Short mmCIF file of C-alpha atoms and ligand atoms in Angstrom, two decimals:
data_model
loop_
_atom_site.label_atom_id
_atom_site.label_comp_id
_atom_site.label_asym_id
_atom_site.label_seq_id
_atom_site.Cartn_x
_atom_site.Cartn_y
_atom_site.Cartn_z
CA MET A 7 63.80 9.08 -43.47
CA SER A 8 67.22 11.56 -43.19
CA TYR A 9 67.22 14.50 -41.78
CA GLN A 10 70.75 15.92 -41.49
CA ALA A 11 70.63 17.94 -45.48
CA LEU A 12 67.27 19.45 -43.57
CA ILE A 13 69.05 20.61 -40.41
CA GLU A 14 72.16 21.75 -41.88
CA ARG A 15 69.80 23.93 -44.28
CA LEU A 16 67.31 24.97 -40.45
CA THR A 17 71.24 25.85 -38.75
CA SER A 18 72.14 27.95 -42.03
CA LEU A 19 68.88 29.75 -41.80
CA GLY A 20 69.00 30.53 -38.17
CA ILE A 21 65.93 28.46 -37.51
CA SER A 22 66.03 26.50 -34.12
CA PHE A 23 64.10 22.86 -34.29
CA GLN A 24 63.55 20.03 -31.66
CA ARG A 25 63.92 16.44 -32.57
CA ASP A 26 61.76 14.25 -31.34
CA CYS A 27 59.36 16.96 -29.98
CA PRO A 28 55.92 16.65 -28.46
CA ILE A 29 53.05 17.69 -30.81
CA ALA A 30 50.67 17.46 -28.05
CA PRO A 31 50.69 21.14 -26.59
CA HIS A 32 50.59 22.59 -30.39
CA THR A 33 47.17 21.47 -30.55
CA THR A 34 44.09 22.27 -28.41
CA PHE A 35 42.83 18.26 -28.07
CA ARG A 36 46.70 18.49 -26.04
CA ILE A 37 46.77 14.90 -27.75
CA GLY A 38 49.37 13.24 -30.17
CA GLY A 39 52.75 11.68 -30.46
CA GLU A 40 56.43 13.30 -31.48
CA ALA A 41 57.93 14.92 -34.75
CA ASP A 42 60.72 13.46 -35.56
CA LEU A 43 61.04 17.32 -35.96
CA LEU A 44 59.50 20.40 -34.64
CA CYS A 45 60.11 24.37 -35.34
CA VAL A 46 58.09 27.82 -34.29
CA ILE A 47 58.80 29.98 -36.31
CA GLU A 48 58.00 33.65 -36.05
CA SER A 49 57.85 35.33 -39.04
CA LEU A 50 56.89 35.42 -42.92
CA PRO A 51 60.36 35.08 -44.32
CA GLU A 52 61.31 32.31 -42.01
CA LEU A 53 57.83 30.47 -42.29
CA HIS A 54 59.24 30.57 -46.53
CA ASP A 55 62.38 29.41 -45.62
CA THR A 56 61.27 26.55 -43.96
CA ILE A 57 59.46 25.11 -46.35
CA ILE A 58 61.23 25.85 -49.65
CA ALA A 59 64.20 24.08 -47.72
CA CYS A 60 61.56 20.43 -46.80
CA ASN A 61 61.16 20.94 -50.15
CA SER A 62 64.30 21.17 -52.12
CA HIS A 63 65.07 18.09 -49.45
CA HIS A 64 62.17 16.39 -49.89
CA ILE A 65 60.66 16.20 -46.48
CA PRO A 66 57.48 16.21 -45.74
CA TYR A 67 56.53 19.32 -43.13
CA LYS A 68 52.95 19.88 -41.91
CA ILE A 69 51.68 23.30 -40.91
CA ILE A 70 50.04 23.69 -37.74
CA GLY A 71 48.67 27.12 -36.49
CA GLY A 72 46.12 26.85 -34.16
CA GLY A 73 45.75 23.38 -33.77
CA SER A 74 42.39 23.52 -33.21
CA ASN A 75 40.84 21.19 -35.90
CA ILE A 76 43.45 18.46 -36.36
CA LEU A 77 44.19 15.27 -34.15
CA VAL A 78 47.62 14.55 -33.92
CA SER A 79 48.25 9.65 -34.42
CA ASP A 80 49.66 8.92 -31.04
CA LYS A 81 52.43 7.97 -33.28
CA GLY A 82 53.07 11.21 -33.87
CA TYR A 83 54.33 12.77 -37.86
CA ARG A 84 57.35 11.67 -39.47
CA GLY A 85 58.67 15.02 -41.13
CA LEU A 86 58.37 18.10 -39.73
CA ILE A 87 55.98 19.99 -37.91
CA ILE A 88 55.62 23.62 -38.90
CA ILE A 89 53.74 25.66 -35.82
CA ASN A 90 52.95 29.02 -38.17
CA LYS A 91 53.02 32.01 -35.07
CA ALA A 92 54.06 34.15 -37.70
CA LYS A 93 51.86 37.36 -35.98
CA ASP A 94 52.74 40.78 -38.53
CA TRP A 95 50.00 43.06 -39.96
CA GLU A 96 49.65 46.68 -41.43
CA ILE A 97 47.03 48.57 -42.87
CA LEU A 98 46.67 48.74 -46.59
CA GLU A 99 46.23 52.48 -47.20
CA ASP A 100 44.84 53.81 -50.48
CA ALA A 101 44.72 50.10 -51.27
CA GLU A 102 41.04 49.51 -53.21
CA ILE A 103 37.83 47.79 -51.68
CA PRO A 104 36.86 45.23 -54.04
CA GLU A 105 32.79 43.39 -54.12
CA LEU A 106 33.40 40.49 -52.44
CA LYS A 107 31.13 36.95 -52.76
CA SER A 108 29.94 35.14 -48.99
CA THR A 109 29.96 31.62 -49.21
CA ALA A 110 26.33 30.55 -50.28
CA LEU A 111 25.14 27.80 -48.81
CA ALA A 112 21.68 27.19 -50.35
CA ARG A 113 21.93 23.12 -48.67
CA HIS A 114 22.76 24.51 -44.62
CA ARG A 115 20.52 26.45 -42.98
CA ALA A 116 22.56 28.17 -40.30
CA GLU A 117 20.83 29.60 -37.67
CA ASP A 118 20.35 32.82 -35.50
CA VAL A 119 22.53 32.68 -32.58
CA VAL A 120 23.69 36.23 -32.28
CA THR A 121 22.89 39.63 -34.34
CA PRO A 122 25.42 40.87 -36.84
CA LEU A 123 26.48 44.53 -36.50
CA GLU A 124 24.88 46.71 -39.03
CA GLU A 125 26.53 46.62 -42.15
CA ARG A 126 28.49 50.49 -42.63
CA GLN A 127 30.23 51.20 -46.02
CA ASN A 128 33.19 52.29 -44.52
CA LYS A 129 35.72 49.60 -44.73
CA VAL A 130 39.35 49.14 -44.41
CA ILE A 131 42.14 46.29 -45.80
CA VAL A 132 44.61 45.12 -43.61
CA ARG A 133 47.24 42.58 -44.82
CA ILE A 134 47.62 39.77 -41.98
CA ALA A 135 50.28 37.19 -41.12
CA SER A 136 48.73 33.96 -41.53
CA GLY A 137 49.94 32.34 -37.96
CA ILE A 138 48.50 35.34 -35.72
CA LYS A 139 45.39 33.75 -33.60
CA ILE A 140 42.32 35.17 -34.51
CA PRO A 141 41.38 36.47 -30.63
CA THR A 142 44.51 38.65 -30.59
CA LEU A 143 44.36 39.60 -33.79
CA MET A 144 40.80 40.33 -33.30
CA ASN A 145 41.59 42.40 -29.83
CA GLN A 146 44.46 44.62 -31.32
CA LEU A 147 42.24 45.56 -34.46
CA LEU A 148 39.32 46.87 -31.70
CA LYS A 149 42.25 48.80 -30.35
CA VAL A 150 42.70 50.61 -33.05
CA ASP A 151 39.07 51.04 -33.42
CA ILE A 152 38.56 48.25 -36.77
CA SER A 153 36.05 45.99 -36.06
CA GLY A 154 34.60 42.52 -38.31
CA LEU A 155 35.73 39.84 -36.54
CA GLU A 156 33.70 39.55 -34.15
CA LEU A 157 31.56 36.37 -34.94
CA PHE A 158 34.75 34.50 -34.80
CA ALA A 159 35.10 35.42 -31.08
CA GLY A 160 37.01 33.32 -29.37
CA ILE A 161 37.94 30.73 -31.75
CA PRO A 162 41.43 29.42 -31.16
CA ALA A 163 42.31 29.20 -34.95
CA THR A 164 44.93 31.37 -36.99
CA VAL A 165 44.94 33.57 -39.97
CA GLY A 166 46.19 30.59 -42.50
CA GLY A 167 43.85 27.75 -40.46
CA ALA A 168 40.73 29.95 -41.04
CA THR A 169 41.38 30.15 -44.55
CA TYR A 170 42.41 26.73 -44.99
CA MET A 171 39.01 25.53 -43.83
CA ASN A 172 37.13 28.38 -44.48
CA MET A 173 35.83 29.20 -40.31
CA HIS A 174 32.81 29.90 -39.90
CA GLY A 175 30.45 32.07 -36.72
CA ALA A 176 27.08 32.30 -36.86
CA LYS A 177 26.37 33.55 -40.81
CA LEU A 178 29.64 34.46 -41.33
CA PHE A 179 33.07 32.85 -42.97
CA PHE A 180 36.19 34.00 -42.52
CA GLY A 181 36.35 33.21 -46.58
CA ASP A 182 33.74 36.29 -46.94
CA LEU A 183 36.09 39.14 -45.92
CA ILE A 184 39.25 37.99 -48.25
CA ALA A 185 40.00 40.01 -51.03
CA GLN A 186 43.12 38.73 -51.14
CA ALA A 187 46.23 36.86 -50.13
CA GLN A 188 49.34 35.67 -50.62
CA LEU A 189 50.50 32.06 -50.97
CA LEU A 190 53.87 30.04 -51.37
CA SER A 191 52.78 27.94 -54.72
CA ASN A 192 55.71 25.35 -55.75
CA GLY A 193 58.42 27.64 -54.35
CA GLU A 194 56.45 31.35 -55.99
CA VAL A 195 55.09 33.78 -53.49
CA LYS A 196 51.69 34.21 -55.70
CA ASN A 197 48.61 36.77 -55.09
CA VAL A 198 45.24 35.49 -55.03
CA SER A 199 42.16 36.74 -54.88
CA GLN A 200 38.85 35.83 -52.74
CA GLU A 201 37.49 33.61 -55.95
CA TYR A 202 40.69 31.07 -56.65
CA PHE A 203 39.92 29.73 -52.84
CA GLN A 204 36.39 28.41 -54.10
CA PHE A 205 35.24 28.35 -50.72
CA ASP A 206 32.10 26.38 -49.14
CA TYR A 207 31.57 25.08 -46.27
CA ASP A 208 34.31 23.59 -44.37
CA TYR A 209 36.25 23.62 -47.84
CA SER A 210 38.55 25.61 -49.44
CA ILE A 211 40.94 24.46 -52.40
CA LEU A 212 43.76 24.70 -50.33
CA HIS A 213 42.28 21.13 -49.53
CA GLU A 214 43.91 19.73 -52.80
CA THR A 215 46.40 22.29 -53.95
CA GLN A 216 48.10 22.11 -50.42
CA GLU A 217 49.77 26.11 -50.80
CA THR A 218 50.44 27.52 -48.13
CA VAL A 219 48.81 30.85 -46.89
CA LEU A 220 51.38 33.62 -46.26
CA SER A 221 48.97 36.15 -45.42
CA CYS A 222 45.44 37.61 -46.50
CA ASP A 223 44.28 40.49 -46.83
CA LEU A 224 40.83 41.56 -45.15
CA VAL A 225 38.20 43.82 -45.47
CA LEU A 226 37.36 45.15 -42.01
CA THR A 227 35.34 48.09 -41.31
CA GLN A 228 36.60 51.01 -39.89
CA GLY A 229 34.82 51.73 -36.85
CA GLN A 230 32.26 50.38 -34.19
CA SER A 231 34.44 48.81 -32.22
CA LYS A 232 32.77 49.60 -28.99
CA GLU A 233 29.51 47.56 -30.93
CA ALA A 234 31.83 44.84 -31.90
CA LYS A 235 33.56 44.26 -29.05
CA ALA A 236 29.86 43.84 -26.61
CA LEU A 237 28.97 41.39 -29.40
CA ALA A 238 31.77 39.95 -29.69
CA LYS A 239 31.52 39.23 -25.59
CA GLU A 240 27.73 37.89 -25.70
CA TRP A 241 28.86 35.71 -28.47
CA ILE A 242 31.64 33.82 -26.28
CA MET A 243 29.54 33.71 -23.74
CA LYS A 244 27.05 31.80 -25.54
CA LYS A 245 29.31 29.61 -26.55
CA LYS A 246 30.89 28.86 -23.04
CA ASN A 247 29.83 25.32 -22.90
CA GLN A 248 32.44 24.48 -25.43
CA PRO A 249 35.37 22.17 -24.19
CA GLN A 250 38.56 23.70 -25.00
CA ARG A 251 40.61 20.67 -25.03
CA SER A 252 38.78 19.39 -28.32
CA ALA A 253 39.11 20.08 -32.03
CA GLY A 254 35.95 22.26 -32.29
CA CYS A 255 32.63 20.85 -33.68
CA LEU A 256 33.12 17.10 -34.91
CA PHE A 257 30.48 16.51 -37.80
CA HIS A 258 28.62 18.94 -40.26
CA ASN A 259 25.19 20.29 -39.07
CA LEU A 260 22.50 18.55 -41.51
CA THR A 261 21.44 19.63 -44.51
CA ASN A 262 18.47 21.56 -45.21
CA GLU A 263 17.23 18.23 -47.52
CA GLN A 264 18.13 15.90 -43.81
CA GLN A 265 16.36 18.43 -41.96
CA GLU A 266 13.49 18.49 -42.85
CA LYS A 267 13.56 14.01 -44.13
CA LEU A 268 13.91 13.38 -40.59
CA GLY A 269 11.60 16.34 -39.30
CA TYR A 270 14.31 17.61 -36.12
CA PRO A 271 13.30 20.73 -35.19
CA THR A 272 17.21 21.95 -35.48
CA PRO A 273 20.11 21.33 -38.17
CA SER A 274 22.42 20.57 -35.38
CA ILE A 275 24.50 17.66 -35.05
CA GLY A 276 25.00 18.50 -31.21
CA TYR A 277 20.90 18.58 -31.15
CA VAL A 278 21.62 14.92 -33.04
CA ILE A 279 24.09 13.12 -31.07
CA ASP A 280 22.54 14.12 -27.83
CA LYS A 281 18.79 13.59 -28.07
CA VAL A 282 17.98 10.69 -31.26
CA LEU A 283 21.44 8.99 -30.58
CA GLY A 284 21.53 9.58 -26.84
CA LEU A 285 25.25 9.54 -26.80
CA LYS A 286 26.04 13.00 -24.96
CA GLY A 287 28.46 11.35 -21.99
CA LYS A 288 29.98 8.45 -23.43
CA THR A 289 32.97 8.50 -22.71
CA ILE A 290 36.14 6.14 -24.38
CA GLY A 291 39.51 6.11 -22.33
CA GLY A 292 40.81 9.97 -21.42
CA ALA A 293 38.01 11.00 -24.62
CA LYS A 294 33.62 12.21 -23.80
CA ILE A 295 31.27 13.47 -26.27
CA SER A 296 30.68 16.61 -23.97
CA GLU A 297 28.24 16.93 -21.47
CA GLY A 298 28.57 21.30 -22.35
CA HIS A 299 27.83 20.68 -26.29
CA ALA A 300 27.38 16.87 -27.96
CA ALA A 301 28.67 18.11 -31.22
CA PHE A 302 32.40 18.53 -29.10
CA ILE A 303 34.80 15.35 -28.36
CA GLU A 304 36.54 16.63 -24.99
CA ASN A 305 39.87 15.14 -23.87
CA THR A 306 39.38 14.79 -19.83
CA GLY A 307 42.43 14.69 -18.83
CA LYS A 308 44.70 11.83 -20.57
CA ALA A 309 42.56 10.42 -24.37
CA THR A 310 44.66 9.29 -27.17
CA ALA A 311 44.40 9.95 -30.67
CA GLU A 312 42.54 6.14 -30.45
CA ASP A 313 40.21 7.48 -27.63
CA VAL A 314 39.16 9.37 -29.86
CA LEU A 315 38.76 8.12 -33.18
CA LYS A 316 36.64 5.00 -31.47
CA LEU A 317 34.34 8.11 -30.10
CA ILE A 318 34.31 9.29 -33.55
CA ASN A 319 33.42 5.77 -35.36
CA GLU A 320 30.95 4.97 -32.53
CA ILE A 321 29.11 7.90 -33.40
CA LYS A 322 29.45 7.27 -36.93
CA LYS A 323 27.90 3.85 -36.77
CA GLN A 324 24.86 4.75 -34.38
CA MET A 325 23.71 7.25 -36.78
CA LEU A 326 23.81 5.58 -39.88
CA LEU A 327 21.58 2.90 -38.17
CA LYS A 328 19.20 5.21 -36.49
CA THR A 329 19.22 7.70 -39.41
CA GLY A 330 20.97 6.73 -42.71
CA ILE A 331 22.82 9.27 -43.20
CA VAL A 332 27.00 8.92 -43.34
CA LEU A 333 28.37 11.86 -41.19
CA GLN A 334 31.30 13.78 -42.60
CA SER A 335 34.06 14.81 -39.98
CA GLU A 336 34.74 18.63 -39.68
CA ILE A 337 38.49 17.74 -38.01
CA GLU A 338 41.43 16.09 -40.01
CA PHE A 339 43.95 13.38 -38.78
CA VAL A 340 47.26 14.21 -38.99
CA GLY A 341 50.43 11.69 -38.84
CA GLU A 342 50.00 8.02 -39.53
CA LEU A 343 47.21 6.32 -38.55
CA ASN A 344 47.04 4.44 -35.42
C1 FAD B 699 36.76 25.28 -28.77
C2 FAD B 699 36.51 25.76 -30.25
C3 FAD B 699 36.22 26.17 -31.06
C4 FAD B 699 35.83 26.41 -32.28
N1 FAD B 699 35.06 27.21 -32.89
C5 FAD B 699 34.82 27.48 -34.13
C6 FAD B 699 34.18 27.68 -34.81
O1 FAD B 699 33.04 27.96 -34.27
N2 FAD B 699 33.72 27.69 -36.35
C7 FAD B 699 34.08 27.08 -37.03
O2 FAD B 699 34.69 27.28 -37.83
N3 FAD B 699 35.69 26.32 -36.62
C8 FAD B 699 35.86 26.09 -35.02
N4 FAD B 699 36.70 25.35 -34.53
C9 FAD B 699 37.48 24.65 -35.03
C10 FAD B 699 38.40 25.73 -36.15
O3 FAD B 699 39.33 26.37 -34.68
C11 FAD B 699 38.89 26.21 -37.32
O4 FAD B 699 38.63 24.38 -38.11
C12 FAD B 699 39.97 26.73 -37.35
O5 FAD B 699 39.99 27.43 -38.37
C13 FAD B 699 41.43 26.10 -37.89
O6 FAD B 699 42.49 27.12 -37.56
P1 FAD B 699 43.76 26.33 -37.04
O7 FAD B 699 44.40 27.75 -36.92
O8 FAD B 699 43.28 25.95 -35.86
O9 FAD B 699 43.93 25.25 -37.79
P2 FAD B 699 45.02 23.60 -37.60
O10 FAD B 699 43.98 23.17 -36.66
O11 FAD B 699 46.38 24.12 -37.02
O12 FAD B 699 45.07 23.55 -39.53
C14 FAD B 699 43.87 23.38 -39.52
C15 FAD B 699 44.06 22.55 -41.18
O13 FAD B 699 44.57 24.36 -41.82
C16 FAD B 699 46.23 24.18 -42.50
N5 FAD B 699 46.89 25.09 -41.85
C17 FAD B 699 47.31 25.97 -40.97
N6 FAD B 699 47.44 27.10 -41.16
C18 FAD B 699 47.98 27.46 -42.10
C19 FAD B 699 48.45 28.25 -43.77
N7 FAD B 699 49.05 28.82 -43.35
N8 FAD B 699 48.70 27.44 -44.85
C20 FAD B 699 47.61 26.41 -45.26
N9 FAD B 699 47.05 25.59 -44.63
C21 FAD B 699 47.14 26.38 -43.65
C22 FAD B 699 46.67 23.02 -41.71
O14 FAD B 699 48.11 22.40 -42.18
C23 FAD B 699 45.47 21.65 -41.29
O15 FAD B 699 45.43 20.95 -42.61
C24 FAD B 699 36.93 25.22 -32.89
C25 FAD B 699 37.78 24.58 -32.38
C26 FAD B 699 37.82 24.70 -30.37
C27 FAD B 699 38.87 23.98 -30.20
#
């Protein structure tokens, strides 16, 4: 693959990039080989122009937000990795507040881990660039007395990745807050409403369309910042056993049907990996099934993607043998398979 034309275009746009650049530091797992090209973009026009340039020169690209739901191949990525750090936001004064739907999950029972704040009527719409990290955004909004993100406290995601995955915190899904979003789709910017995304558990239509989220208009609450801050703190404390050098929960929790059939006291996949499969603490190379939370695999130092994949396969194999269930992974593999 020749990158010359793309390199010339990026240079003329003033977008800096690196060749043969390690991807691992841009992921929470801290795992993965090198990208042929990597650029860190700081604004939405840069994100837009970089993608248009890749498309017109037929160079594959992959956007990474927080890098908190991906496992990057030890062989790296052939193409351009775009690290999205576009982080502006603005309150849309006088914007109409639409009726929003919640991701209806009749087949999954969420556990009551924290009590959400009482629902208030005074809503506000905030347009947010896709590269801002959720904890940063939450703190900046709390400073101007806007709440609504507290159930996502501590999740190292960006707004773009949270939309792509329909990130969930307690019983709230990120998609539940989206009034509209601005997408880059086949070179055109388009406005879409919540319905467009077909949000589900760990799913949005973006998995199929591969469109890019430029920004999202979130419906948040004006006020309650004191209570929201306290709830965020409580929630972070409850999650303190989750290892940060990971990619979050590895697998979907059990469905209601699966839980009832197996007679387990909880749908938590962490419970199953620990108590049913007895795999908590199992280690392959530098990858370990976390002692703190068995639904997470952590990088203990020098884990490779291959180590993680072997552990994932071991969990899947034992699960099938002991329960007959085929587990579905929540994390995405990026790059060439090892
Ligand atoms: C410690 C820890 C705790 C976690 N806790 C939770 C939790 O409570 N709930 C939960 O749901 N998840 C959790 N996760 C997983 C993860 O944070 C979420 O899945 C999150 O939505 C991923 O966002 P990201 O920005 O890191 O996406 P990335 O990992 O960077 O990317 C994931 C996918 O989104 C795509 N993407 C990223 N940005 C864009 C964009 N602008 N437009 C289009 N596509 C884009 C990427 O190309 C990739 O396909 C946790 C992870 C960790 C490490």
